[in-house]
């Protein structure tokens, strides 16, 4: 996972950037999206946008953290990140999951760099020790400090919830429940996650992109590009024509389904469930077919760079050669996505074309994604 650039603490507004980048009014941008145009190019190239998105989006939204197996027993803890916020999740002795900013209250060193299991959390810098509930228990030499009270110091809490076997976090400690944000897609994901629960972890695939995070996310939620960019990968494996590949877009979620059309080793794809894909705004996605499944996230680094990781799972009993071929197919697909969005970033950064035009019959998820982004940035 790549390091995230330190973000400016000074609050920004979209209005403060309007003159500098020649942005239309909020009303004009919403109307343009409604008519099938994209967000202005400056949304993908202006460095201030990353800071604004951290304040308005990544610090206030639910994002995938880890599989429940990392937090299965008391004392387990897992480290993750939501935008610029480093987070540690704990499984307390009372069975409760709690999450905190992964920063010691002494001099802001991280509490942990990797996941593990301990009865207490100790900062490796100066040894301040916290309970799994985040409360400071001990600080070396605290008896030499007048009026030092451990009960007044604790790790900063954030929100954490389960979504079936997945654990999600939100840097906002007062976040609305995850279930209310994802209610529109739960009926669809119930079956996906039930099937995926039996799958076994295979490998984590990681990618560093030379593009804005939104470009990679937008690429992930549309399949208009699949017959061209993915001719020998995703487009070879699944039906991607508009009559076969279905998409549904909600306010916070996006859903895809597509039938299998080809399998290696002359296997017959008839009767299989095919491809199912769910995306939750702003950055988390999970998918499944009859042989492999995955869950992952994309996160910003700066206006021109982002990273993504994908945790791959396989269905027990699947031919190992088929699993190998399927993981390689997905790796090829995601590398092709990286190559496409890296090239795309140059077009946005040039500033020579201020806005793009969508094909809404095939790219309605892009319209939904851009509307969600704009709505949050103007709030």
PDB file of C-alpha atoms in Angstrom, residues 74-378:
ATOM      1  CA  UNK A  74     -10.398 -11.093  21.366  1.00  0.00           C
ATOM      2  CA  UNK A  75      -7.086  -9.288  21.093  1.00  0.00           C
ATOM      3  CA  UNK A  76      -7.096  -9.306  17.290  1.00  0.00           C
ATOM      4  CA  UNK A  77      -6.433  -5.952  15.666  1.00  0.00           C
ATOM      5  CA  UNK A  78      -6.249  -4.881  12.034  1.00  0.00           C
ATOM      6  CA  UNK A  79      -4.708  -1.804  10.461  1.00  0.00           C
ATOM      7  CA  UNK A  80      -6.179  -0.072   7.444  1.00  0.00           C
ATOM      8  CA  UNK A  81      -6.667   3.374   5.940  1.00  0.00           C
ATOM      9  CA  UNK A  82      -9.673   5.409   4.829  1.00  0.00           C
ATOM     10  CA  UNK A  83      -8.415   8.202   2.614  1.00  0.00           C
ATOM     11  CA  UNK A  84      -5.773  10.053   4.637  1.00  0.00           C
ATOM     12  CA  UNK A  85      -6.911   8.586   7.961  1.00  0.00           C
ATOM     13  CA  UNK A  86      -4.860   5.659   9.347  1.00  0.00           C
ATOM     14  CA  UNK A  87      -7.163   3.345  11.307  1.00  0.00           C
ATOM     15  CA  UNK A  88      -6.750   0.460  13.748  1.00  0.00           C
ATOM     16  CA  UNK A  89      -9.678  -1.888  14.482  1.00  0.00           C
ATOM     17  CA  UNK A  90      -9.760  -3.987  17.662  1.00  0.00           C
ATOM     18  CA  UNK A  91     -11.716  -7.009  18.882  1.00  0.00           C
ATOM     19  CA  UNK A  92     -12.260  -6.366  22.569  1.00  0.00           C
ATOM     20  CA  UNK A  93     -12.583  -8.897  25.366  1.00  0.00           C
ATOM     21  CA  UNK A  94     -16.304  -8.100  25.394  1.00  0.00           C
ATOM     22  CA  UNK A  95     -16.559  -9.247  21.765  1.00  0.00           C
ATOM     23  CA  UNK A  96     -17.135  -5.757  20.396  1.00  0.00           C
ATOM     24  CA  UNK A  97     -15.336  -4.325  17.386  1.00  0.00           C
ATOM     25  CA  UNK A  98     -13.988  -0.807  17.907  1.00  0.00           C
ATOM     26  CA  UNK A  99     -11.964   1.415  15.606  1.00  0.00           C
ATOM     27  CA  UNK A 100      -9.653   4.336  16.258  1.00  0.00           C
ATOM     28  CA  UNK A 101      -7.336   6.688  14.444  1.00  0.00           C
ATOM     29  CA  UNK A 102      -4.092   4.712  14.386  1.00  0.00           C
ATOM     30  CA  UNK A 103      -2.125   7.530  16.035  1.00  0.00           C
ATOM     31  CA  UNK A 104      -0.720   7.691  19.566  1.00  0.00           C
ATOM     32  CA  UNK A 105      -1.936  10.656  21.637  1.00  0.00           C
ATOM     33  CA  UNK A 106       1.638  11.406  22.719  1.00  0.00           C
ATOM     34  CA  UNK A 107       3.521  12.461  19.586  1.00  0.00           C
ATOM     35  CA  UNK A 108       1.307  11.009  16.870  1.00  0.00           C
ATOM     36  CA  UNK A 109       3.324   7.914  15.987  1.00  0.00           C
ATOM     37  CA  UNK A 110       1.270   5.005  14.660  1.00  0.00           C
ATOM     38  CA  UNK A 111       0.209   2.407  17.220  1.00  0.00           C
ATOM     39  CA  UNK A 112       0.740  -0.496  14.804  1.00  0.00           C
ATOM     40  CA  UNK A 113       2.004  -0.983  11.265  1.00  0.00           C
ATOM     41  CA  UNK A 114       0.638  -4.505  10.747  1.00  0.00           C
ATOM     42  CA  UNK A 115      -2.336  -6.523  11.973  1.00  0.00           C
ATOM     43  CA  UNK A 116      -1.899  -8.943  14.883  1.00  0.00           C
ATOM     44  CA  UNK A 117      -3.131 -10.054  18.302  1.00  0.00           C
ATOM     45  CA  UNK A 118      -2.180  -8.499  21.662  1.00  0.00           C
ATOM     46  CA  UNK A 119      -3.972  -7.963  24.985  1.00  0.00           C
ATOM     47  CA  UNK A 120      -2.835  -4.318  24.931  1.00  0.00           C
ATOM     48  CA  UNK A 121      -1.749  -1.868  22.218  1.00  0.00           C
ATOM     49  CA  UNK A 122       1.637  -0.269  22.745  1.00  0.00           C
ATOM     50  CA  UNK A 123       3.080   2.564  20.682  1.00  0.00           C
ATOM     51  CA  UNK A 124       6.574   1.426  19.599  1.00  0.00           C
ATOM     52  CA  UNK A 125       7.982   4.962  19.784  1.00  0.00           C
ATOM     53  CA  UNK A 126       7.805   5.731  23.524  1.00  0.00           C
ATOM     54  CA  UNK A 127       5.805   2.829  24.899  1.00  0.00           C
ATOM     55  CA  UNK A 128       2.462   4.454  25.682  1.00  0.00           C
ATOM     56  CA  UNK A 129       0.070   1.563  26.237  1.00  0.00           C
ATOM     57  CA  UNK A 130      -3.661   1.456  25.462  1.00  0.00           C
ATOM     58  CA  UNK A 131      -6.447  -1.012  26.120  1.00  0.00           C
ATOM     59  CA  UNK A 132      -8.372  -2.573  23.267  1.00  0.00           C
ATOM     60  CA  UNK A 133     -11.059  -0.012  24.117  1.00  0.00           C
ATOM     61  CA  UNK A 134      -8.616   2.776  23.213  1.00  0.00           C
ATOM     62  CA  UNK A 135      -8.138   3.995  26.806  1.00  0.00           C
ATOM     63  CA  UNK A 136      -4.593   4.912  27.842  1.00  0.00           C
ATOM     64  CA  UNK A 137      -3.376   2.477  30.526  1.00  0.00           C
ATOM     65  CA  UNK A 138       0.208   3.479  31.071  1.00  0.00           C
ATOM     66  CA  UNK A 139       2.862   5.940  29.919  1.00  0.00           C
ATOM     67  CA  UNK A 140       6.507   5.469  30.937  1.00  0.00           C
ATOM     68  CA  UNK A 141       7.552   7.990  33.640  1.00  0.00           C
ATOM     69  CA  UNK A 142       4.005   9.267  34.073  1.00  0.00           C
ATOM     70  CA  UNK A 143       4.581   9.240  37.842  1.00  0.00           C
ATOM     71  CA  UNK A 144       7.065  12.067  37.318  1.00  0.00           C
ATOM     72  CA  UNK A 145       4.438  14.279  35.664  1.00  0.00           C
ATOM     73  CA  UNK A 146       2.121  16.342  37.895  1.00  0.00           C
ATOM     74  CA  UNK A 147      -1.582  16.060  37.095  1.00  0.00           C
ATOM     75  CA  UNK A 148      -1.068  13.317  34.475  1.00  0.00           C
ATOM     76  CA  UNK A 149      -4.335  11.359  34.302  1.00  0.00           C
ATOM     77  CA  UNK A 150      -4.584   8.312  32.018  1.00  0.00           C
ATOM     78  CA  UNK A 151      -8.382   8.364  32.243  1.00  0.00           C
ATOM     79  CA  UNK A 152      -8.425  11.644  30.339  1.00  0.00           C
ATOM     80  CA  UNK A 153      -6.491  10.273  27.344  1.00  0.00           C
ATOM     81  CA  UNK A 154      -7.680   7.772  24.752  1.00  0.00           C
ATOM     82  CA  UNK A 155      -7.280   6.979  21.070  1.00  0.00           C
ATOM     83  CA  UNK A 156      -9.588   8.977  18.800  1.00  0.00           C
ATOM     84  CA  UNK A 157     -12.615   6.826  17.867  1.00  0.00           C
ATOM     85  CA  UNK A 158     -13.990   6.284  14.363  1.00  0.00           C
ATOM     86  CA  UNK A 159     -16.952   4.219  13.152  1.00  0.00           C
ATOM     87  CA  UNK A 160     -16.752   0.499  12.339  1.00  0.00           C
ATOM     88  CA  UNK A 161     -19.423  -1.975  11.203  1.00  0.00           C
ATOM     89  CA  UNK A 162     -19.753  -5.401   9.638  1.00  0.00           C
ATOM     90  CA  UNK A 163     -21.312  -6.015   6.235  1.00  0.00           C
ATOM     91  CA  UNK A 164     -21.768  -9.774   6.313  1.00  0.00           C
ATOM     92  CA  UNK A 165     -18.189 -11.151   6.479  1.00  0.00           C
ATOM     93  CA  UNK A 166     -16.590  -7.804   5.573  1.00  0.00           C
ATOM     94  CA  UNK A 167     -15.547  -5.050   7.985  1.00  0.00           C
ATOM     95  CA  UNK A 168     -16.015  -1.420   6.940  1.00  0.00           C
ATOM     96  CA  UNK A 169     -14.802   1.787   8.596  1.00  0.00           C
ATOM     97  CA  UNK A 170     -15.784   5.444   8.459  1.00  0.00           C
ATOM     98  CA  UNK A 171     -13.522   8.188   9.913  1.00  0.00           C
ATOM     99  CA  UNK A 172     -16.630  10.023  11.116  1.00  0.00           C
ATOM    100  CA  UNK A 173     -17.430   8.771  14.648  1.00  0.00           C
ATOM    101  CA  UNK A 174     -21.028   9.971  14.175  1.00  0.00           C
ATOM    102  CA  UNK A 175     -21.523   8.332  10.769  1.00  0.00           C
ATOM    103  CA  UNK A 176     -24.963   7.197   9.728  1.00  0.00           C
ATOM    104  CA  UNK A 177     -25.306   3.387   9.875  1.00  0.00           C
ATOM    105  CA  UNK A 178     -23.679   1.485   7.027  1.00  0.00           C
ATOM    106  CA  UNK A 179     -26.895  -0.468   6.493  1.00  0.00           C
ATOM    107  CA  UNK A 180     -28.827   2.712   5.718  1.00  0.00           C
ATOM    108  CA  UNK A 181     -26.246   3.806   3.122  1.00  0.00           C
ATOM    109  CA  UNK A 182     -26.234   0.419   1.387  1.00  0.00           C
ATOM    110  CA  UNK A 183     -29.906  -0.504   1.841  1.00  0.00           C
ATOM    111  CA  UNK A 184     -30.647  -0.120  -1.869  1.00  0.00           C
ATOM    112  CA  UNK A 185     -28.256  -2.952  -2.778  1.00  0.00           C
ATOM    113  CA  UNK A 186     -28.469  -5.342   0.201  1.00  0.00           C
ATOM    114  CA  UNK A 187     -31.084  -7.562  -1.424  1.00  0.00           C
ATOM    115  CA  UNK A 188     -28.638  -8.176  -4.267  1.00  0.00           C
ATOM    116  CA  UNK A 189     -25.479  -8.514  -2.192  1.00  0.00           C
ATOM    117  CA  UNK A 190     -27.038 -10.955   0.305  1.00  0.00           C
ATOM    118  CA  UNK A 191     -26.754 -13.780  -2.212  1.00  0.00           C
ATOM    119  CA  UNK A 192     -23.332 -12.660  -3.449  1.00  0.00           C
ATOM    120  CA  UNK A 193     -21.851 -12.597   0.049  1.00  0.00           C
ATOM    121  CA  UNK A 194     -23.539 -15.853   1.035  1.00  0.00           C
ATOM    122  CA  UNK A 195     -21.857 -17.582  -1.893  1.00  0.00           C
ATOM    123  CA  UNK A 196     -18.559 -15.786  -1.317  1.00  0.00           C
ATOM    124  CA  UNK A 197     -18.463 -16.739   2.379  1.00  0.00           C
ATOM    125  CA  UNK A 198     -17.378 -20.269   1.441  1.00  0.00           C
ATOM    126  CA  UNK A 199     -14.574 -19.109  -0.862  1.00  0.00           C
ATOM    127  CA  UNK A 200     -10.939 -19.366   0.270  1.00  0.00           C
ATOM    128  CA  UNK A 201      -8.349 -16.585   0.161  1.00  0.00           C
ATOM    129  CA  UNK A 202      -5.825 -16.885  -2.667  1.00  0.00           C
ATOM    130  CA  UNK A 203      -3.772 -13.711  -3.089  1.00  0.00           C
ATOM    131  CA  UNK A 204      -3.786  -9.922  -2.774  1.00  0.00           C
ATOM    132  CA  UNK A 205      -3.192  -8.068  -6.041  1.00  0.00           C
ATOM    133  CA  UNK A 206      -1.906  -4.480  -5.678  1.00  0.00           C
ATOM    134  CA  UNK A 207      -1.697  -1.690  -8.237  1.00  0.00           C
ATOM    135  CA  UNK A 208      -0.219   1.818  -8.231  1.00  0.00           C
ATOM    136  CA  UNK A 209      -1.781   4.078 -10.843  1.00  0.00           C
ATOM    137  CA  UNK A 210      -0.600   7.333 -12.374  1.00  0.00           C
ATOM    138  CA  UNK A 211      -4.124   8.718 -12.441  1.00  0.00           C
ATOM    139  CA  UNK A 212      -6.696  10.418 -10.278  1.00  0.00           C
ATOM    140  CA  UNK A 213      -8.613   7.964  -8.053  1.00  0.00           C
ATOM    141  CA  UNK A 214     -11.924   8.937  -9.644  1.00  0.00           C
ATOM    142  CA  UNK A 215     -10.757   7.843 -13.096  1.00  0.00           C
ATOM    143  CA  UNK A 216      -9.924   4.373 -11.807  1.00  0.00           C
ATOM    144  CA  UNK A 217     -13.211   4.136  -9.886  1.00  0.00           C
ATOM    145  CA  UNK A 218     -15.187   5.331 -12.904  1.00  0.00           C
ATOM    146  CA  UNK A 219     -13.474   2.769 -15.076  1.00  0.00           C
ATOM    147  CA  UNK A 220     -14.424   0.063 -12.567  1.00  0.00           C
ATOM    148  CA  UNK A 221     -18.145   0.885 -12.635  1.00  0.00           C
ATOM    149  CA  UNK A 222     -18.705   0.810 -16.412  1.00  0.00           C
ATOM    150  CA  UNK A 223     -18.188  -1.927 -18.982  1.00  0.00           C
ATOM    151  CA  UNK A 224     -18.513   0.128 -22.164  1.00  0.00           C
ATOM    152  CA  UNK A 225     -14.731  -0.283 -22.475  1.00  0.00           C
ATOM    153  CA  UNK A 226     -14.741  -4.062 -21.936  1.00  0.00           C
ATOM    154  CA  UNK A 227     -15.013  -5.146 -25.601  1.00  0.00           C
ATOM    155  CA  UNK A 228     -12.036  -2.945 -26.561  1.00  0.00           C
ATOM    156  CA  UNK A 229      -9.598  -2.724 -23.658  1.00  0.00           C
ATOM    157  CA  UNK A 230     -10.292  -6.258 -22.376  1.00  0.00           C
ATOM    158  CA  UNK A 231     -10.536  -8.277 -25.612  1.00  0.00           C
ATOM    159  CA  UNK A 232      -8.335 -11.074 -24.274  1.00  0.00           C
ATOM    160  CA  UNK A 233      -9.287 -10.848 -20.589  1.00  0.00           C
ATOM    161  CA  UNK A 234     -12.645  -9.789 -19.112  1.00  0.00           C
ATOM    162  CA  UNK A 235     -14.202  -9.251 -22.539  1.00  0.00           C
ATOM    163  CA  UNK A 236     -13.206 -12.750 -23.622  1.00  0.00           C
ATOM    164  CA  UNK A 237     -14.568 -14.362 -20.466  1.00  0.00           C
ATOM    165  CA  UNK A 238     -17.934 -12.638 -19.968  1.00  0.00           C
ATOM    166  CA  UNK A 239     -20.729 -11.413 -22.198  1.00  0.00           C
ATOM    167  CA  UNK A 240     -20.375  -7.626 -22.339  1.00  0.00           C
ATOM    168  CA  UNK A 241     -22.863  -6.542 -24.986  1.00  0.00           C
ATOM    169  CA  UNK A 242     -25.519  -4.054 -23.804  1.00  0.00           C
ATOM    170  CA  UNK A 243     -28.219  -6.707 -24.293  1.00  0.00           C
ATOM    171  CA  UNK A 244     -26.445  -9.227 -22.043  1.00  0.00           C
ATOM    172  CA  UNK A 245     -24.623  -7.104 -19.465  1.00  0.00           C
ATOM    173  CA  UNK A 246     -26.944  -5.449 -16.942  1.00  0.00           C
ATOM    174  CA  UNK A 247     -26.190  -2.390 -14.799  1.00  0.00           C
ATOM    175  CA  UNK A 248     -28.149  -0.721 -12.014  1.00  0.00           C
ATOM    176  CA  UNK A 249     -27.217   2.575 -10.381  1.00  0.00           C
ATOM    177  CA  UNK A 250     -28.356   3.903  -7.015  1.00  0.00           C
ATOM    178  CA  UNK A 251     -27.453   6.957  -4.990  1.00  0.00           C
ATOM    179  CA  UNK A 252     -24.575   5.238  -3.189  1.00  0.00           C
ATOM    180  CA  UNK A 253     -24.250   1.878  -4.938  1.00  0.00           C
ATOM    181  CA  UNK A 254     -23.806   0.303  -8.373  1.00  0.00           C
ATOM    182  CA  UNK A 255     -24.593  -3.278  -9.461  1.00  0.00           C
ATOM    183  CA  UNK A 256     -23.437  -5.265 -12.518  1.00  0.00           C
ATOM    184  CA  UNK A 257     -24.304  -8.751 -13.776  1.00  0.00           C
ATOM    185  CA  UNK A 258     -23.050 -10.583 -16.860  1.00  0.00           C
ATOM    186  CA  UNK A 259     -23.112 -14.220 -18.010  1.00  0.00           C
ATOM    187  CA  UNK A 260     -19.990 -16.288 -18.587  1.00  0.00           C
ATOM    188  CA  UNK A 261     -19.314 -17.013 -22.264  1.00  0.00           C
ATOM    189  CA  UNK A 262     -15.947 -18.782 -22.160  1.00  0.00           C
ATOM    190  CA  UNK A 263     -14.006 -21.069 -19.857  1.00  0.00           C
ATOM    191  CA  UNK A 264     -10.514 -22.511 -20.255  1.00  0.00           C
ATOM    192  CA  UNK A 265     -10.016 -26.244 -20.792  1.00  0.00           C
ATOM    193  CA  UNK A 266     -13.168 -26.449 -22.939  1.00  0.00           C
ATOM    194  CA  UNK A 267     -15.478 -26.279 -19.912  1.00  0.00           C
ATOM    195  CA  UNK A 268     -19.153 -25.488 -20.572  1.00  0.00           C
ATOM    196  CA  UNK A 269     -20.361 -22.166 -19.064  1.00  0.00           C
ATOM    197  CA  UNK A 270     -24.053 -23.066 -19.454  1.00  0.00           C
ATOM    198  CA  UNK A 271     -26.039 -23.059 -16.213  1.00  0.00           C
ATOM    199  CA  UNK A 272     -23.516 -21.002 -14.239  1.00  0.00           C
ATOM    200  CA  UNK A 273     -24.489 -17.897 -12.253  1.00  0.00           C
ATOM    201  CA  UNK A 274     -21.957 -15.695 -14.028  1.00  0.00           C
ATOM    202  CA  UNK A 275     -20.469 -12.398 -12.941  1.00  0.00           C
ATOM    203  CA  UNK A 276     -21.911 -10.242 -10.140  1.00  0.00           C
ATOM    204  CA  UNK A 277     -20.329  -6.955  -9.077  1.00  0.00           C
ATOM    205  CA  UNK A 278     -21.223  -4.417  -6.385  1.00  0.00           C
ATOM    206  CA  UNK A 279     -19.673  -0.976  -5.846  1.00  0.00           C
ATOM    207  CA  UNK A 280     -20.257   1.270  -2.838  1.00  0.00           C
ATOM    208  CA  UNK A 281     -19.380   4.946  -3.061  1.00  0.00           C
ATOM    209  CA  UNK A 282     -16.715   6.174  -2.981  1.00  0.00           C
ATOM    210  CA  UNK A 283     -14.169   3.399  -3.311  1.00  0.00           C
ATOM    211  CA  UNK A 284     -15.128  -0.166  -2.329  1.00  0.00           C
ATOM    212  CA  UNK A 285     -16.111  -3.023  -4.633  1.00  0.00           C
ATOM    213  CA  UNK A 286     -16.684  -6.747  -4.493  1.00  0.00           C
ATOM    214  CA  UNK A 287     -17.504  -9.333  -7.124  1.00  0.00           C
ATOM    215  CA  UNK A 288     -18.090 -13.023  -7.683  1.00  0.00           C
ATOM    216  CA  UNK A 289     -18.476 -15.634 -10.355  1.00  0.00           C
ATOM    217  CA  UNK A 290     -18.702 -19.418 -10.132  1.00  0.00           C
ATOM    218  CA  UNK A 291     -14.970 -19.889  -9.550  1.00  0.00           C
ATOM    219  CA  UNK A 292     -13.377 -16.800  -7.992  1.00  0.00           C
ATOM    220  CA  UNK A 293     -14.448 -13.715  -6.064  1.00  0.00           C
ATOM    221  CA  UNK A 294     -12.756 -10.594  -4.815  1.00  0.00           C
ATOM    222  CA  UNK A 295     -13.122  -7.485  -2.702  1.00  0.00           C
ATOM    223  CA  UNK A 296     -11.004  -4.361  -2.875  1.00  0.00           C
ATOM    224  CA  UNK A 297     -10.711  -0.612  -2.714  1.00  0.00           C
ATOM    225  CA  UNK A 298      -9.149   2.322  -4.537  1.00  0.00           C
ATOM    226  CA  UNK A 299      -7.671   5.201  -2.541  1.00  0.00           C
ATOM    227  CA  UNK A 300      -6.192   8.586  -3.529  1.00  0.00           C
ATOM    228  CA  UNK A 301      -2.537   9.528  -3.123  1.00  0.00           C
ATOM    229  CA  UNK A 302      -2.595  12.918  -4.861  1.00  0.00           C
ATOM    230  CA  UNK A 303      -4.347  14.450  -7.867  1.00  0.00           C
ATOM    231  CA  UNK A 304      -2.312  12.317 -10.307  1.00  0.00           C
ATOM    232  CA  UNK A 305      -1.832   9.081  -8.372  1.00  0.00           C
ATOM    233  CA  UNK A 306      -3.879   6.443  -6.580  1.00  0.00           C
ATOM    234  CA  UNK A 307      -3.522   2.838  -5.476  1.00  0.00           C
ATOM    235  CA  UNK A 308      -5.860  -0.141  -5.381  1.00  0.00           C
ATOM    236  CA  UNK A 309      -5.757  -3.613  -3.936  1.00  0.00           C
ATOM    237  CA  UNK A 310      -7.915  -6.637  -4.636  1.00  0.00           C
ATOM    238  CA  UNK A 311      -8.180  -9.680  -2.338  1.00  0.00           C
ATOM    239  CA  UNK A 312      -8.852 -12.738  -4.508  1.00  0.00           C
ATOM    240  CA  UNK A 313     -10.787 -15.799  -3.283  1.00  0.00           C
ATOM    241  CA  UNK A 314     -11.522 -19.141  -4.954  1.00  0.00           C
ATOM    242  CA  UNK A 315     -14.386 -21.609  -4.625  1.00  0.00           C
ATOM    243  CA  UNK A 316     -13.328 -24.767  -2.776  1.00  0.00           C
ATOM    244  CA  UNK A 317     -13.006 -27.763  -5.068  1.00  0.00           C
ATOM    245  CA  UNK A 318     -12.301 -25.696  -8.178  1.00  0.00           C
ATOM    246  CA  UNK A 319      -9.581 -27.132 -10.414  1.00  0.00           C
ATOM    247  CA  UNK A 320      -6.332 -25.375  -9.338  1.00  0.00           C
ATOM    248  CA  UNK A 321      -5.431 -24.759 -12.969  1.00  0.00           C
ATOM    249  CA  UNK A 322      -8.744 -22.984 -13.496  1.00  0.00           C
ATOM    250  CA  UNK A 323      -8.181 -20.864 -10.376  1.00  0.00           C
ATOM    251  CA  UNK A 324      -4.704 -19.967 -11.640  1.00  0.00           C
ATOM    252  CA  UNK A 325      -6.085 -19.027 -15.053  1.00  0.00           C
ATOM    253  CA  UNK A 326      -8.879 -16.976 -13.492  1.00  0.00           C
ATOM    254  CA  UNK A 327      -6.569 -15.026 -11.168  1.00  0.00           C
ATOM    255  CA  UNK A 328      -4.254 -14.324 -14.117  1.00  0.00           C
ATOM    256  CA  UNK A 329      -7.247 -13.162 -16.177  1.00  0.00           C
ATOM    257  CA  UNK A 330      -8.235 -10.712 -13.447  1.00  0.00           C
ATOM    258  CA  UNK A 331      -4.670  -9.488 -13.006  1.00  0.00           C
ATOM    259  CA  UNK A 332      -4.466  -8.874 -16.750  1.00  0.00           C
ATOM    260  CA  UNK A 333      -7.816  -7.063 -16.668  1.00  0.00           C
ATOM    261  CA  UNK A 334      -6.733  -4.765 -13.838  1.00  0.00           C
ATOM    262  CA  UNK A 335      -3.377  -4.053 -15.454  1.00  0.00           C
ATOM    263  CA  UNK A 336      -5.228  -3.080 -18.632  1.00  0.00           C
ATOM    264  CA  UNK A 337      -7.441  -0.789 -16.548  1.00  0.00           C
ATOM    265  CA  UNK A 338      -4.336   0.826 -15.047  1.00  0.00           C
ATOM    266  CA  UNK A 339      -2.815   1.375 -18.469  1.00  0.00           C
ATOM    267  CA  UNK A 340      -6.011   2.956 -19.791  1.00  0.00           C
ATOM    268  CA  UNK A 341      -6.561   5.297 -16.840  1.00  0.00           C
ATOM    269  CA  UNK A 342      -2.892   6.326 -16.715  1.00  0.00           C
ATOM    270  CA  UNK A 343      -3.180   7.460 -20.339  1.00  0.00           C
ATOM    271  CA  UNK A 344      -6.556   9.069 -19.638  1.00  0.00           C
ATOM    272  CA  UNK A 345      -5.040  11.186 -16.853  1.00  0.00           C
ATOM    273  CA  UNK A 346      -2.812  12.991 -19.359  1.00  0.00           C
ATOM    274  CA  UNK A 347      -5.903  14.145 -21.224  1.00  0.00           C
ATOM    275  CA  UNK A 348      -7.504  15.546 -18.098  1.00  0.00           C
ATOM    276  CA  UNK A 349      -4.279  17.158 -16.888  1.00  0.00           C
ATOM    277  CA  UNK A 350      -3.738  18.936 -20.217  1.00  0.00           C
ATOM    278  CA  UNK A 351      -6.718  21.203 -19.587  1.00  0.00           C
ATOM    279  CA  UNK A 352      -7.278  21.416 -23.333  1.00  0.00           C
ATOM    280  CA  UNK A 353     -10.642  19.621 -23.266  1.00  0.00           C
ATOM    281  CA  UNK A 354     -12.718  21.003 -20.389  1.00  0.00           C
ATOM    282  CA  UNK A 355     -15.489  18.395 -20.317  1.00  0.00           C
ATOM    283  CA  UNK A 356     -16.401  15.005 -21.789  1.00  0.00           C
ATOM    284  CA  UNK A 357     -19.603  13.461 -23.161  1.00  0.00           C
ATOM    285  CA  UNK A 358     -21.023  10.201 -21.746  1.00  0.00           C
ATOM    286  CA  UNK A 359     -22.963   7.430 -23.491  1.00  0.00           C
ATOM    287  CA  UNK A 360     -25.714   7.145 -20.905  1.00  0.00           C
ATOM    288  CA  UNK A 361     -27.256   3.905 -22.185  1.00  0.00           C
ATOM    289  CA  UNK A 362     -23.969   2.153 -21.391  1.00  0.00           C
ATOM    290  CA  UNK A 363     -22.403   4.535 -18.864  1.00  0.00           C
ATOM    291  CA  UNK A 364     -25.215   5.422 -16.488  1.00  0.00           C
ATOM    292  CA  UNK A 365     -23.066   4.299 -13.509  1.00  0.00           C
ATOM    293  CA  UNK A 366     -20.603   7.062 -14.400  1.00  0.00           C
ATOM    294  CA  UNK A 367     -23.379   9.622 -14.256  1.00  0.00           C
ATOM    295  CA  UNK A 368     -24.434   8.279 -10.838  1.00  0.00           C
ATOM    296  CA  UNK A 369     -20.837   8.293  -9.562  1.00  0.00           C
ATOM    297  CA  UNK A 370     -20.193  11.855 -10.753  1.00  0.00           C
ATOM    298  CA  UNK A 371     -23.475  13.084  -9.306  1.00  0.00           C
ATOM    299  CA  UNK A 372     -22.561  11.535  -5.940  1.00  0.00           C
ATOM    300  CA  UNK A 373     -19.159  13.234  -6.064  1.00  0.00           C
ATOM    301  CA  UNK A 374     -20.527  16.647  -6.950  1.00  0.00           C
ATOM    302  CA  UNK A 375     -23.286  16.419  -4.354  1.00  0.00           C
ATOM    303  CA  UNK A 376     -20.768  15.785  -1.599  1.00  0.00           C
ATOM    304  CA  UNK A 377     -18.358  18.476  -2.729  1.00  0.00           C
ATOM    305  CA  UNK A 378     -21.002  21.209  -2.793  1.00  0.00           C
TER     306      UNK A 378
END
